[in-house]
mmCIF file of C-alpha atoms in Angstrom:
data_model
loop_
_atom_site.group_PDB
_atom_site.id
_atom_site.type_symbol
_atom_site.label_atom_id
_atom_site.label_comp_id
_atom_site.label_asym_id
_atom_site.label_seq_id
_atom_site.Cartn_x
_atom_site.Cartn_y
_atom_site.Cartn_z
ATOM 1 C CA UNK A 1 96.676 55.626 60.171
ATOM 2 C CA UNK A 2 99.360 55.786 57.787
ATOM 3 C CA UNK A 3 99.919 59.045 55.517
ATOM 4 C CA UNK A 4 101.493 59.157 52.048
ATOM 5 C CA UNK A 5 103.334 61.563 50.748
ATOM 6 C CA UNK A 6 103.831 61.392 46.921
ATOM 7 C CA UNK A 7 106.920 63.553 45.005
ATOM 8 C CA UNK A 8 108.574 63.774 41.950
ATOM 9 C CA UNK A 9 105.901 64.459 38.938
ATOM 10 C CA UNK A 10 105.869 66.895 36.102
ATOM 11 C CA UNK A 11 106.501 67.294 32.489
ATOM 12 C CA UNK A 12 108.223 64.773 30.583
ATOM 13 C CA UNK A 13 108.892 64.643 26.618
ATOM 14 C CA UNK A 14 107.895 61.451 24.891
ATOM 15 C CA UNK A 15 111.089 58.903 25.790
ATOM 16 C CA UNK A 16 111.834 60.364 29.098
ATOM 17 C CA UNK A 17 112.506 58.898 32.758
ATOM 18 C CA UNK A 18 110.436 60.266 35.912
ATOM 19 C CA UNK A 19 111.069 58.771 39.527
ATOM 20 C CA UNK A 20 107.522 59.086 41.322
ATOM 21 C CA UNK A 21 108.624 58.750 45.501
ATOM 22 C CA UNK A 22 106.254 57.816 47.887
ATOM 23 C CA UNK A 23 107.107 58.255 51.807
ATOM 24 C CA UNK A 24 104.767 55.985 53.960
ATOM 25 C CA UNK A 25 104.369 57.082 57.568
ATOM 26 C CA UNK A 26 104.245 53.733 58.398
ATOM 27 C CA UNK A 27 104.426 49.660 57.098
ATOM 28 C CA UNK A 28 101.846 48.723 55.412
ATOM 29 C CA UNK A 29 101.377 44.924 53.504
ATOM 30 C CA UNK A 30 101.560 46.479 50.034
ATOM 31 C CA UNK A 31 101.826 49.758 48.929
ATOM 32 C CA UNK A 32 100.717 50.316 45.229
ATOM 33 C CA UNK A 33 100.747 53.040 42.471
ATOM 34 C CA UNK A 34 98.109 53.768 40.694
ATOM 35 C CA UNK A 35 97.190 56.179 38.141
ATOM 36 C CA UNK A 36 93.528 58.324 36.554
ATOM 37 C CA UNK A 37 93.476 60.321 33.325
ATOM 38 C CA UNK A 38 90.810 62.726 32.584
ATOM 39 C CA UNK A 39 87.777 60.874 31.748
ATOM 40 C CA UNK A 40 89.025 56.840 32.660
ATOM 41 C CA UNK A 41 88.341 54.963 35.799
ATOM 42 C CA UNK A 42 91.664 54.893 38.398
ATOM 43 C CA UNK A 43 93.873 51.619 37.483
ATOM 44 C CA UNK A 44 96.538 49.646 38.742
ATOM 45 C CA UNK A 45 100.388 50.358 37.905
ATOM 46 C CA UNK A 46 102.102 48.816 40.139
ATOM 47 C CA UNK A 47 102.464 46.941 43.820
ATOM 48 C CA UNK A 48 104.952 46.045 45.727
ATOM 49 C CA UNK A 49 104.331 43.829 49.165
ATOM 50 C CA UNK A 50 106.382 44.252 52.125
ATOM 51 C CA UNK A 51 108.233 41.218 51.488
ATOM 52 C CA UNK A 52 108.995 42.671 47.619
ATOM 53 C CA UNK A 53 106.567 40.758 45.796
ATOM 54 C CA UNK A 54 105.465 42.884 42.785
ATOM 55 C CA UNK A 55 102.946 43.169 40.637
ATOM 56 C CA UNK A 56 102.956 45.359 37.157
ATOM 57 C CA UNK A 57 100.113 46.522 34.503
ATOM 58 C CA UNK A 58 100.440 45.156 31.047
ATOM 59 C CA UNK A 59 101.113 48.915 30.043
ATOM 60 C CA UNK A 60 103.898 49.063 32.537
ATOM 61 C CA UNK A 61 105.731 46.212 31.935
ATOM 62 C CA UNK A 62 108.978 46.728 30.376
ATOM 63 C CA UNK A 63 108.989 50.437 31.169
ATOM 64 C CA UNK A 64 108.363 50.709 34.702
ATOM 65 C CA UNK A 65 110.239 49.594 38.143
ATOM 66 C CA UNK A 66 109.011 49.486 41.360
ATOM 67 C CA UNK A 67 111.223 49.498 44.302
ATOM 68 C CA UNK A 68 111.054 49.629 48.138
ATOM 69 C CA UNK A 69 112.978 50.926 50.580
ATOM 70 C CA UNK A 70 111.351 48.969 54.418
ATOM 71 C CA UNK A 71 113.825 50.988 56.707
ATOM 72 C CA UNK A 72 112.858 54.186 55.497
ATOM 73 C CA UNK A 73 109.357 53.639 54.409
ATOM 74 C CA UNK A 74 110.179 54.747 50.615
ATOM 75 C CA UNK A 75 108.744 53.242 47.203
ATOM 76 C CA UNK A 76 109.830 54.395 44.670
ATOM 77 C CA UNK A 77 108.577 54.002 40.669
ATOM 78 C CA UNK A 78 111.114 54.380 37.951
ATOM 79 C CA UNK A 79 109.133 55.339 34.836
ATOM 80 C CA UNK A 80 110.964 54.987 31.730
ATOM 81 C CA UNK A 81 110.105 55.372 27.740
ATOM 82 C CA UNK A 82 107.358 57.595 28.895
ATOM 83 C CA UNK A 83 104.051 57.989 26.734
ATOM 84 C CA UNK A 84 101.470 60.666 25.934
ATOM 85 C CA UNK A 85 99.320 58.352 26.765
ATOM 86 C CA UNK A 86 101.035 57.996 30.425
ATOM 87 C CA UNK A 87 99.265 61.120 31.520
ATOM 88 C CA UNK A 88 97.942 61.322 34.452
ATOM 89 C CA UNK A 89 97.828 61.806 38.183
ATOM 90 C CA UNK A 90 99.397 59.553 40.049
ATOM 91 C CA UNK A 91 98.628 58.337 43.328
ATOM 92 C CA UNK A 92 100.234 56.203 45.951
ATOM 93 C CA UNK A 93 98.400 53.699 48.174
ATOM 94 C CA UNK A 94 98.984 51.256 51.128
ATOM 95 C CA UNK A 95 97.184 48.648 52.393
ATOM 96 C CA UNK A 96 96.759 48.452 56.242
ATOM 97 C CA UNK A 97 94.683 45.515 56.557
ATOM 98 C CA UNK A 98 96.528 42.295 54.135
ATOM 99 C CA UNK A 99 93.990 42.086 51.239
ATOM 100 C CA UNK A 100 96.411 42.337 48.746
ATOM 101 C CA UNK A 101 97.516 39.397 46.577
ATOM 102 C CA UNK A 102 100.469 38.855 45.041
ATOM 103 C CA UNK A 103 99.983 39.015 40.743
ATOM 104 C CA UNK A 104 97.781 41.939 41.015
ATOM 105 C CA UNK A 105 97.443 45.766 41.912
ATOM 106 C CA UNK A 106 93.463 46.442 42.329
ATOM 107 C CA UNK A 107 92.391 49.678 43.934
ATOM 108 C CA UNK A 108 89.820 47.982 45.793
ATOM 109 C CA UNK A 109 92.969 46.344 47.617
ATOM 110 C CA UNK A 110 94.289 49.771 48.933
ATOM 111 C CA UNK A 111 92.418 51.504 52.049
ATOM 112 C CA UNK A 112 94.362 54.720 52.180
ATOM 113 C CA UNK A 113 95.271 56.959 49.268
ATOM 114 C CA UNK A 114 97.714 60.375 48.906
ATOM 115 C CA UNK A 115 97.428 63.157 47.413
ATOM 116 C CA UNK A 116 97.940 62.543 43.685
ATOM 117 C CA UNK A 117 100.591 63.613 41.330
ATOM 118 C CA UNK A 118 100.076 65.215 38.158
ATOM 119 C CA UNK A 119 102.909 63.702 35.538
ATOM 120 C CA UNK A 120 102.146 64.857 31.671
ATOM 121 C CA UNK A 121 103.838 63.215 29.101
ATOM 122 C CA UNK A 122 104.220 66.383 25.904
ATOM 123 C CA UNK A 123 106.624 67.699 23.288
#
């Protein structure tokens, strides 16, 4: 089963840049980032398939790259013109088993979840 290992959270002021890293153990179809605020359901940010079709939330567009790396397993999210209301944890997900579809990033896609990242967005 593939792990995920997520890195690169933490505080931000309003305007910043994070880079969010996830190491995969393994190839997946699609490996995703997703985010969960206090209080709000977990939600899509962003997917990227294994042949670098991607996928991006309407809050994320414009902002937010995703990249992957196949030989080493890496994808990476480039979050710029960070938001308050961009706080969060953040989690990184693959899916094993091909049910994700290209012009979307649904957590009901994504079989196998990491850790979680806290990244808060404060002055």
């Amino acid at each position: 089963q593939v792990q995920l290992v997520e890195s690169g959270g933490g505080l931000v002021q309003p305007g910043g840049s994070l880079r969010l890293s996830c190491a995969a153990s393994h190839s997946a179809y699609a490996i995703g980032w997703f985010r969960q605020a206090p209080g709000k359901e977990r939600e899509g940010v962003s997917c990227v398939s294994s042949d670098g079709d991607t996928a991006y939330a309407d809050s994320a567009k414009g902002r937010f790259a995703i990249s992957r790396d196949n030989a080493k397993n890496l994808i990476i999210l480039h979050m710029n013109m960070l938001k308050p209301e961009d706080t969060a944890v953040y989690y990184c997900a693959a899916d094993t088993l091909g049910w994700w579809s290209p012009g979307r990033c649904s957590v009901r896609d994504f079989q196998t979840w990491g850790q979680g990242i806290q990244v808060t967005v404060s002055s």
